[in-house]
Amino acid sequence: MDATKEAQIKAHALALAELLYDETDPEQVKTLAGIEVAVRDHLLEYVGPEIGKFFICTSSGTSSGRKRHIQSIVGRLSLSQRQSQRLKVKARTQWSPQVETCCLLLSANEAYARAADDIAVLTGVCVSGSTQQRLVHRQDLEPPAVDSGVKEMSLDGGKVRLRTPQGQPCQWRDYKGVNLHQCSISAFYKDNDSLVNWLNQQPLAHPLVCLGDGHDGIWNLFSQIGHRSERLEILDWYHLMENLGNVGGSQQRLDAVEACLWQGDVDGAVRLFDDWSHERVDQFIGYLAKHRLRIVNYSYYQAEGISIGSGAVESTIKQIGRRVKISGAQWKEDNVPQVLRHRCAYLNGQFSS
């Protein structure tokens, strides 16, 4: 901006300030906090709508069509039908795109009622909790496609509490979370087919590292991703060690077994239990046999920079849980898929881009 325009803006701003100051409660300007609120309220009521009107008319080049009003972060604006089409404003909405984005950002982190309070403080715009909820459930929040090749992925399950009739015990149900390491995350409720289809639509690297704990459901899903010859399935090292710790007994023996497994030597690990017959030992040996092909040379892969643990998706489940499992939260079952998509969209940065 050149100096002449900047000087004109300052002059006009000063004139506006003098006019608006005369219309401000003297008590409100005794503190800086009061001045901030007063200035923002004046901007939303008087200044923003006029500037917005000029921008809208000039940018769209039209004013024809039926008029409607929407609430925006610069105040209440009037748009014609043709202006709305050219400026890509959704039909039948009373909120501007930026207000919707602010609402989605807040309600992805906290209860709808709390988001309503916070957006009023942050923007001066009032959007009720019920409206916040409606905004979420009318969004198209499909999982994003990934541009670069997916080299690693991990799967895990989370819990969500369903709303039940008063007096009945709460019900917790499972959902599946997936983390495409350093690419994207997503979550699916009772829809394994969509999870598999979405994953197979991504650009998968060869080999594709698939990480998970010992749960059958995780590996059943992995078996449907890509081709078996292209997948490198790795049993999460830390869950493997957790199962080893459950065996108990001599710490010296456990350390020796751990050393064998760290090198991927399953047979050597099993031989170390030859002189000890116990139910826990039998269970652990069965666990090793079940996942034998997924127990790799962890030392080598870690040195090569390949993940050996499913901590990424476990962190994802915890981050999703910070919204879906907030104190007192219960969800209608039909709403759960969209709530999960909403939280994942936030974690993927879709509202910030």
mmCIF file of N, CA, C and O in Angstrom, residues 65-137:
data_model
loop_
_atom_site.group_PDB
_atom_site.id
_atom_site.type_symbol
_atom_site.label_atom_id
_atom_site.label_comp_id
_atom_site.label_asym_id
_atom_site.label_seq_id
_atom_site.Cartn_x
_atom_site.Cartn_y
_atom_site.Cartn_z
ATOM 1 N N GLY A 65 -31.009 -10.457 -7.843
ATOM 2 C CA GLY A 65 -31.491 -11.648 -7.165
ATOM 3 C C GLY A 65 -32.067 -11.345 -5.803
ATOM 4 O O GLY A 65 -31.908 -10.255 -5.251
ATOM 5 N N ARG A 66 -32.744 -12.324 -5.270
ATOM 6 C CA ARG A 66 -33.373 -12.189 -3.962
ATOM 7 C C ARG A 66 -32.314 -12.037 -2.873
ATOM 8 O O ARG A 66 -31.301 -12.726 -2.880
ATOM 9 N N LYS A 67 -32.569 -11.139 -1.951
ATOM 10 C CA LYS A 67 -31.611 -10.849 -0.882
ATOM 11 C C LYS A 67 -31.798 -11.785 0.307
ATOM 12 O O LYS A 67 -32.899 -12.245 0.595
ATOM 13 N N ARG A 68 -30.701 -12.060 0.973
ATOM 14 C CA ARG A 68 -30.748 -12.769 2.256
ATOM 15 C C ARG A 68 -29.627 -12.252 3.133
ATOM 16 O O ARG A 68 -28.668 -11.634 2.659
ATOM 17 N N HIS A 69 -29.743 -12.502 4.427
ATOM 18 C CA HIS A 69 -28.749 -12.032 5.386
ATOM 19 C C HIS A 69 -27.992 -13.217 5.976
ATOM 20 O O HIS A 69 -28.580 -14.271 6.233
ATOM 21 N N ILE A 70 -26.707 -13.025 6.158
ATOM 22 C CA ILE A 70 -25.906 -14.022 6.857
ATOM 23 C C ILE A 70 -25.060 -13.319 7.912
ATOM 24 O O ILE A 70 -24.699 -12.153 7.761
ATOM 25 N N GLN A 71 -24.766 -14.052 8.965
ATOM 26 C CA GLN A 71 -23.912 -13.523 10.016
ATOM 27 C C GLN A 71 -22.475 -13.917 9.722
ATOM 28 O O GLN A 71 -22.182 -15.096 9.501
ATOM 29 N N SER A 72 -21.581 -12.937 9.716
ATOM 30 C CA SER A 72 -20.181 -13.198 9.413
ATOM 31 C C SER A 72 -19.308 -12.649 10.531
ATOM 32 O O SER A 72 -19.795 -11.995 11.452
ATOM 33 N N ILE A 73 -18.004 -12.878 10.438
ATOM 34 C CA ILE A 73 -17.092 -12.376 11.464
ATOM 35 C C ILE A 73 -16.846 -10.883 11.311
ATOM 36 O O ILE A 73 -16.152 -10.292 12.145
ATOM 37 N N VAL A 74 -17.401 -10.262 10.228
ATOM 38 C CA VAL A 74 -17.310 -8.804 10.095
ATOM 39 C C VAL A 74 -18.668 -8.148 10.277
ATOM 40 O O VAL A 74 -18.843 -6.963 9.986
ATOM 41 N N GLY A 75 -19.641 -8.915 10.765
ATOM 42 C CA GLY A 75 -20.962 -8.371 11.016
ATOM 43 C C GLY A 75 -22.030 -9.010 10.135
ATOM 44 O O GLY A 75 -21.751 -9.942 9.373
ATOM 45 N N ARG A 76 -23.229 -8.477 10.238
ATOM 46 C CA ARG A 76 -24.366 -9.015 9.480
ATOM 47 C C ARG A 76 -24.305 -8.476 8.051
ATOM 48 O O ARG A 76 -24.320 -7.262 7.823
ATOM 49 N N LEU A 77 -24.269 -9.391 7.074
ATOM 50 C CA LEU A 77 -24.124 -9.011 5.677
ATOM 51 C C LEU A 77 -25.364 -9.371 4.880
ATOM 52 O O LEU A 77 -26.060 -10.351 5.185
ATOM 53 N N SER A 78 -25.615 -8.592 3.838
ATOM 54 C CA SER A 78 -26.714 -8.853 2.924
ATOM 55 C C SER A 78 -26.144 -9.282 1.587
ATOM 56 O O SER A 78 -25.277 -8.601 1.018
ATOM 57 N N LEU A 79 -26.613 -10.412 1.065
ATOM 58 C CA LEU A 79 -26.147 -10.924 -0.217
ATOM 59 C C LEU A 79 -27.340 -11.262 -1.094
ATOM 60 O O LEU A 79 -28.370 -11.766 -0.615
ATOM 61 N N SER A 80 -27.203 -10.985 -2.379
ATOM 62 C CA SER A 80 -28.227 -11.409 -3.328
ATOM 63 C C SER A 80 -27.955 -12.849 -3.744
ATOM 64 O O SER A 80 -26.873 -13.399 -3.489
ATOM 65 N N GLN A 81 -28.945 -13.431 -4.416
ATOM 66 C CA GLN A 81 -28.784 -14.819 -4.857
ATOM 67 C C GLN A 81 -27.601 -14.955 -5.811
ATOM 68 O O GLN A 81 -26.804 -15.882 -5.706
ATOM 69 N N ARG A 82 -27.452 -14.017 -6.733
ATOM 70 C CA ARG A 82 -26.355 -14.070 -7.686
ATOM 71 C C ARG A 82 -25.008 -13.857 -7.002
ATOM 72 O O ARG A 82 -24.015 -14.523 -7.333
ATOM 73 N N GLN A 83 -24.961 -12.962 -6.039
ATOM 74 C CA GLN A 83 -23.726 -12.735 -5.293
ATOM 75 C C GLN A 83 -23.312 -13.990 -4.536
ATOM 76 O O GLN A 83 -22.139 -14.357 -4.505
ATOM 77 N N SER A 84 -24.289 -14.656 -3.918
ATOM 78 C CA SER A 84 -23.992 -15.882 -3.171
ATOM 79 C C SER A 84 -23.395 -16.947 -4.074
ATOM 80 O O SER A 84 -22.452 -17.647 -3.700
ATOM 81 N N GLN A 85 -23.939 -17.070 -5.279
ATOM 82 C CA GLN A 85 -23.433 -18.074 -6.214
ATOM 83 C C GLN A 85 -22.001 -17.757 -6.628
ATOM 84 O O GLN A 85 -21.143 -18.641 -6.655
ATOM 85 N N ARG A 86 -21.746 -16.488 -6.955
ATOM 86 C CA ARG A 86 -20.415 -16.128 -7.435
ATOM 87 C C ARG A 86 -19.369 -16.168 -6.328
ATOM 88 O O ARG A 86 -18.191 -16.415 -6.595
ATOM 89 N N LEU A 87 -19.792 -15.923 -5.090
ATOM 90 C CA LEU A 87 -18.842 -15.914 -3.982
ATOM 91 C C LEU A 87 -18.814 -17.248 -3.228
ATOM 92 O O LEU A 87 -18.226 -17.356 -2.164
ATOM 93 N N LYS A 88 -19.484 -18.256 -3.807
ATOM 94 C CA LYS A 88 -19.440 -19.628 -3.279
ATOM 95 C C LYS A 88 -19.944 -19.713 -1.847
ATOM 96 O O LYS A 88 -19.339 -20.357 -0.986
ATOM 97 N N VAL A 89 -21.076 -19.047 -1.609
ATOM 98 C CA VAL A 89 -21.744 -19.139 -0.307
ATOM 99 C C VAL A 89 -22.842 -20.193 -0.417
ATOM 100 O O VAL A 89 -23.665 -20.154 -1.339
ATOM 101 N N LYS A 90 -22.843 -21.147 0.505
ATOM 102 C CA LYS A 90 -23.811 -22.233 0.441
ATOM 103 C C LYS A 90 -25.240 -21.719 0.548
ATOM 104 O O LYS A 90 -25.502 -20.735 1.246
ATOM 105 N N ALA A 91 -26.143 -22.383 -0.142
ATOM 106 C CA ALA A 91 -27.556 -22.009 -0.089
ATOM 107 C C ALA A 91 -28.147 -22.373 1.268
ATOM 108 O O ALA A 91 -27.679 -23.281 1.956
ATOM 109 N N ARG A 92 -29.165 -21.628 1.650
ATOM 110 C CA ARG A 92 -29.942 -21.903 2.854
ATOM 111 C C ARG A 92 -29.076 -21.981 4.117
ATOM 112 O O ARG A 92 -29.244 -22.874 4.940
ATOM 113 N N THR A 93 -28.156 -21.070 4.246
ATOM 114 C CA THR A 93 -27.388 -20.981 5.483
ATOM 115 C C THR A 93 -27.402 -19.545 5.955
ATOM 116 O O THR A 93 -27.453 -18.609 5.149
ATOM 117 N N GLN A 94 -27.392 -19.358 7.254
ATOM 118 C CA GLN A 94 -27.372 -18.008 7.804
ATOM 119 C C GLN A 94 -26.017 -17.665 8.412
ATOM 120 O O GLN A 94 -25.870 -16.655 9.081
ATOM 121 N N TRP A 95 -25.029 -18.524 8.148
ATOM 122 C CA TRP A 95 -23.692 -18.307 8.695
ATOM 123 C C TRP A 95 -22.672 -18.266 7.563
ATOM 124 O O TRP A 95 -22.726 -19.060 6.635
ATOM 125 N N SER A 96 -21.741 -17.352 7.660
ATOM 126 C CA SER A 96 -20.700 -17.238 6.639
ATOM 127 C C SER A 96 -19.737 -18.419 6.722
ATOM 128 O O SER A 96 -19.649 -19.092 7.761
ATOM 129 N N PRO A 97 -18.982 -18.690 5.659
ATOM 130 C CA PRO A 97 -18.012 -19.797 5.697
ATOM 131 C C PRO A 97 -17.012 -19.665 6.841
ATOM 132 O O PRO A 97 -16.649 -20.663 7.470
ATOM 133 N N GLN A 98 -16.560 -18.442 7.123
ATOM 134 C CA GLN A 98 -15.563 -18.270 8.173
ATOM 135 C C GLN A 98 -16.153 -18.507 9.555
ATOM 136 O O GLN A 98 -15.487 -19.062 10.439
ATOM 137 N N VAL A 99 -17.400 -18.106 9.767
ATOM 138 C CA VAL A 99 -18.062 -18.399 11.044
ATOM 139 C C VAL A 99 -18.213 -19.907 11.211
ATOM 140 O O VAL A 99 -17.964 -20.458 12.291
ATOM 141 N N GLU A 100 -18.612 -20.601 10.132
ATOM 142 C CA GLU A 100 -18.745 -22.059 10.208
ATOM 143 C C GLU A 100 -17.413 -22.709 10.553
ATOM 144 O O GLU A 100 -17.350 -23.624 11.378
ATOM 145 N N THR A 101 -16.342 -22.233 9.920
ATOM 146 C CA THR A 101 -15.026 -22.799 10.192
ATOM 147 C C THR A 101 -14.642 -22.591 11.653
ATOM 148 O O THR A 101 -14.123 -23.511 12.305
ATOM 149 N N CYS A 102 -14.891 -21.402 12.187
ATOM 150 C CA CYS A 102 -14.587 -21.140 13.597
ATOM 151 C C CYS A 102 -15.380 -22.068 14.509
ATOM 152 O O CYS A 102 -14.847 -22.598 15.491
ATOM 153 N N CYS A 103 -16.654 -22.274 14.172
ATOM 154 C CA CYS A 103 -17.488 -23.170 14.971
ATOM 155 C C CYS A 103 -16.965 -24.601 14.919
ATOM 156 O O CYS A 103 -16.901 -25.294 15.940
ATOM 157 N N LEU A 104 -16.581 -25.054 13.725
ATOM 158 C CA LEU A 104 -16.078 -26.419 13.573
ATOM 159 C C LEU A 104 -14.766 -26.610 14.317
ATOM 160 O O LEU A 104 -14.525 -27.671 14.909
ATOM 161 N N LEU A 105 -13.918 -25.598 14.319
ATOM 162 C CA LEU A 105 -12.664 -25.680 15.063
ATOM 163 C C LEU A 105 -12.923 -25.845 16.550
ATOM 164 O O LEU A 105 -12.297 -26.676 17.221
ATOM 165 N N LEU A 106 -13.836 -25.051 17.080
ATOM 166 C CA LEU A 106 -14.088 -25.090 18.518
ATOM 167 C C LEU A 106 -14.827 -26.356 18.928
ATOM 168 O O LEU A 106 -14.462 -27.010 19.906
ATOM 169 N N SER A 107 -15.882 -26.698 18.188
ATOM 170 C CA SER A 107 -16.690 -27.850 18.593
ATOM 171 C C SER A 107 -15.984 -29.170 18.344
ATOM 172 O O SER A 107 -16.440 -30.216 18.828
ATOM 173 N N ALA A 108 -14.880 -29.163 17.602
ATOM 174 C CA ALA A 108 -14.077 -30.379 17.445
ATOM 175 C C ALA A 108 -13.275 -30.670 18.694
ATOM 176 O O ALA A 108 -12.715 -31.765 18.837
ATOM 177 N N ASN A 109 -13.197 -29.705 19.615
ATOM 178 C CA ASN A 109 -12.381 -29.839 20.819
ATOM 179 C C ASN A 109 -13.186 -29.888 22.105
ATOM 180 O O ASN A 109 -12.654 -30.287 23.140
ATOM 181 N N GLU A 110 -14.436 -29.465 22.057
ATOM 182 C CA GLU A 110 -15.201 -29.332 23.295
ATOM 183 C C GLU A 110 -16.681 -29.506 23.019
ATOM 184 O O GLU A 110 -17.100 -29.606 21.873
ATOM 185 N N ALA A 111 -17.470 -29.541 24.084
ATOM 186 C CA ALA A 111 -18.902 -29.702 23.958
ATOM 187 C C ALA A 111 -19.505 -28.539 23.171
ATOM 188 O O ALA A 111 -18.986 -27.424 23.183
ATOM 189 N N TYR A 112 -20.629 -28.811 22.496
ATOM 190 C CA TYR A 112 -21.244 -27.782 21.664
ATOM 191 C C TYR A 112 -21.625 -26.542 22.477
ATOM 192 O O TYR A 112 -21.454 -25.414 22.004
ATOM 193 N N ALA A 113 -22.127 -26.748 23.680
ATOM 194 C CA ALA A 113 -22.511 -25.601 24.505
ATOM 195 C C ALA A 113 -21.291 -24.758 24.866
ATOM 196 O O ALA A 113 -21.346 -23.519 24.859
ATOM 197 N N ARG A 114 -20.189 -25.424 25.177
ATOM 198 C CA ARG A 114 -18.960 -24.700 25.499
ATOM 199 C C ARG A 114 -18.423 -23.977 24.261
ATOM 200 O O ARG A 114 -17.930 -22.850 24.355
ATOM 201 N N ALA A 115 -18.527 -24.597 23.106
ATOM 202 C CA ALA A 115 -18.087 -23.953 21.874
ATOM 203 C C ALA A 115 -18.903 -22.696 21.597
ATOM 204 O O ALA A 115 -18.375 -21.692 21.109
ATOM 205 N N ALA A 116 -20.199 -22.736 21.910
ATOM 206 C CA ALA A 116 -21.040 -21.555 21.732
ATOM 207 C C ALA A 116 -20.556 -20.408 22.611
ATOM 208 O O ALA A 116 -20.488 -19.255 22.176
ATOM 209 N N ASP A 117 -20.215 -20.717 23.857
ATOM 210 C CA ASP A 117 -19.707 -19.673 24.758
ATOM 211 C C ASP A 117 -18.381 -19.119 24.252
ATOM 212 O O ASP A 117 -18.153 -17.905 24.264
ATOM 213 N N ASP A 118 -17.517 -19.998 23.797
ATOM 214 C CA ASP A 118 -16.172 -19.577 23.403
ATOM 215 C C ASP A 118 -16.172 -18.758 22.123
ATOM 216 O O ASP A 118 -15.408 -17.798 21.994
ATOM 217 N N ILE A 119 -17.016 -19.136 21.162
ATOM 218 C CA ILE A 119 -17.008 -18.365 19.920
ATOM 219 C C ILE A 119 -17.557 -16.969 20.147
ATOM 220 O O ILE A 119 -17.150 -15.998 19.500
ATOM 221 N N ALA A 120 -18.478 -16.828 21.116
ATOM 222 C CA ALA A 120 -18.984 -15.497 21.444
ATOM 223 C C ALA A 120 -17.876 -14.628 22.035
ATOM 224 O O ALA A 120 -17.752 -13.444 21.720
ATOM 225 N N VAL A 121 -17.028 -15.246 22.877
ATOM 226 C CA VAL A 121 -15.924 -14.499 23.471
ATOM 227 C C VAL A 121 -14.878 -14.150 22.423
ATOM 228 O O VAL A 121 -14.358 -13.031 22.375
ATOM 229 N N LEU A 122 -14.570 -15.085 21.548
ATOM 230 C CA LEU A 122 -13.473 -14.913 20.594
ATOM 231 C C LEU A 122 -13.838 -14.022 19.409
ATOM 232 O O LEU A 122 -12.989 -13.292 18.896
ATOM 233 N N THR A 123 -15.085 -14.098 18.946
ATOM 234 C CA THR A 123 -15.465 -13.373 17.728
ATOM 235 C C THR A 123 -16.561 -12.343 17.936
ATOM 236 O O THR A 123 -16.761 -11.488 17.064
ATOM 237 N N GLY A 124 -17.300 -12.442 19.039
ATOM 238 C CA GLY A 124 -18.440 -11.560 19.229
ATOM 239 C C GLY A 124 -19.688 -12.036 18.519
ATOM 240 O O GLY A 124 -20.733 -11.390 18.577
ATOM 241 N N VAL A 125 -19.610 -13.174 17.832
ATOM 242 C CA VAL A 125 -20.749 -13.736 17.112
ATOM 243 C C VAL A 125 -21.409 -14.797 17.987
ATOM 244 O O VAL A 125 -20.719 -15.637 18.584
ATOM 245 N N CYS A 126 -22.716 -14.780 18.066
ATOM 246 C CA CYS A 126 -23.455 -15.738 18.902
ATOM 247 C C CYS A 126 -23.990 -16.872 18.030
ATOM 248 O O CYS A 126 -24.795 -16.636 17.124
ATOM 249 N N VAL A 127 -23.528 -18.081 18.300
ATOM 250 C CA VAL A 127 -24.001 -19.284 17.606
ATOM 251 C C VAL A 127 -24.335 -20.298 18.691
ATOM 252 O O VAL A 127 -23.451 -20.764 19.404
ATOM 253 N N SER A 128 -25.590 -20.640 18.842
ATOM 254 C CA SER A 128 -26.021 -21.501 19.941
ATOM 255 C C SER A 128 -25.419 -22.898 19.845
ATOM 256 O O SER A 128 -24.959 -23.325 18.779
ATOM 257 N N GLY A 129 -25.457 -23.613 20.974
ATOM 258 C CA GLY A 129 -24.914 -24.975 20.986
ATOM 259 C C GLY A 129 -25.645 -25.896 20.032
ATOM 260 O O GLY A 129 -25.023 -26.727 19.351
ATOM 261 N N SER A 130 -26.973 -25.782 19.948
ATOM 262 C CA SER A 130 -27.734 -26.643 19.035
ATOM 263 C C SER A 130 -27.390 -26.337 17.585
ATOM 264 O O SER A 130 -27.319 -27.242 16.747
ATOM 265 N N THR A 131 -27.142 -25.057 17.285
ATOM 266 C CA THR A 131 -26.737 -24.694 15.925
ATOM 267 C C THR A 131 -25.341 -25.217 15.630
ATOM 268 O O THR A 131 -25.055 -25.669 14.516
ATOM 269 N N GLN A 132 -24.461 -25.173 16.635
ATOM 270 C CA GLN A 132 -23.120 -25.742 16.454
ATOM 271 C C GLN A 132 -23.219 -27.208 16.048
ATOM 272 O O GLN A 132 -22.515 -27.677 15.149
ATOM 273 N N GLN A 133 -24.103 -27.929 16.720
ATOM 274 C CA GLN A 133 -24.265 -29.348 16.411
ATOM 275 C C GLN A 133 -24.804 -29.543 14.995
ATOM 276 O O GLN A 133 -24.327 -30.412 14.252
ATOM 277 N N ARG A 134 -25.784 -28.735 14.614
ATOM 278 C CA ARG A 134 -26.333 -28.863 13.265
ATOM 279 C C ARG A 134 -25.280 -28.543 12.202
ATOM 280 O O ARG A 134 -25.235 -29.187 11.146
ATOM 281 N N LEU A 135 -24.440 -27.558 12.475
ATOM 282 C CA LEU A 135 -23.373 -27.221 11.530
ATOM 283 C C LEU A 135 -22.450 -28.415 11.288
ATOM 284 O O LEU A 135 -22.040 -28.696 10.164
ATOM 285 N N VAL A 136 -22.116 -29.109 12.377
ATOM 286 C CA VAL A 136 -21.231 -30.270 12.261
ATOM 287 C C VAL A 136 -21.868 -31.353 11.406
ATOM 288 O O VAL A 136 -21.232 -31.914 10.501
ATOM 289 N N HIS A 137 -23.139 -31.625 11.659
ATOM 290 C CA HIS A 137 -23.763 -32.784 11.020
ATOM 291 C C HIS A 137 -24.214 -32.524 9.591
ATOM 292 O O HIS A 137 -24.657 -33.466 8.921
#
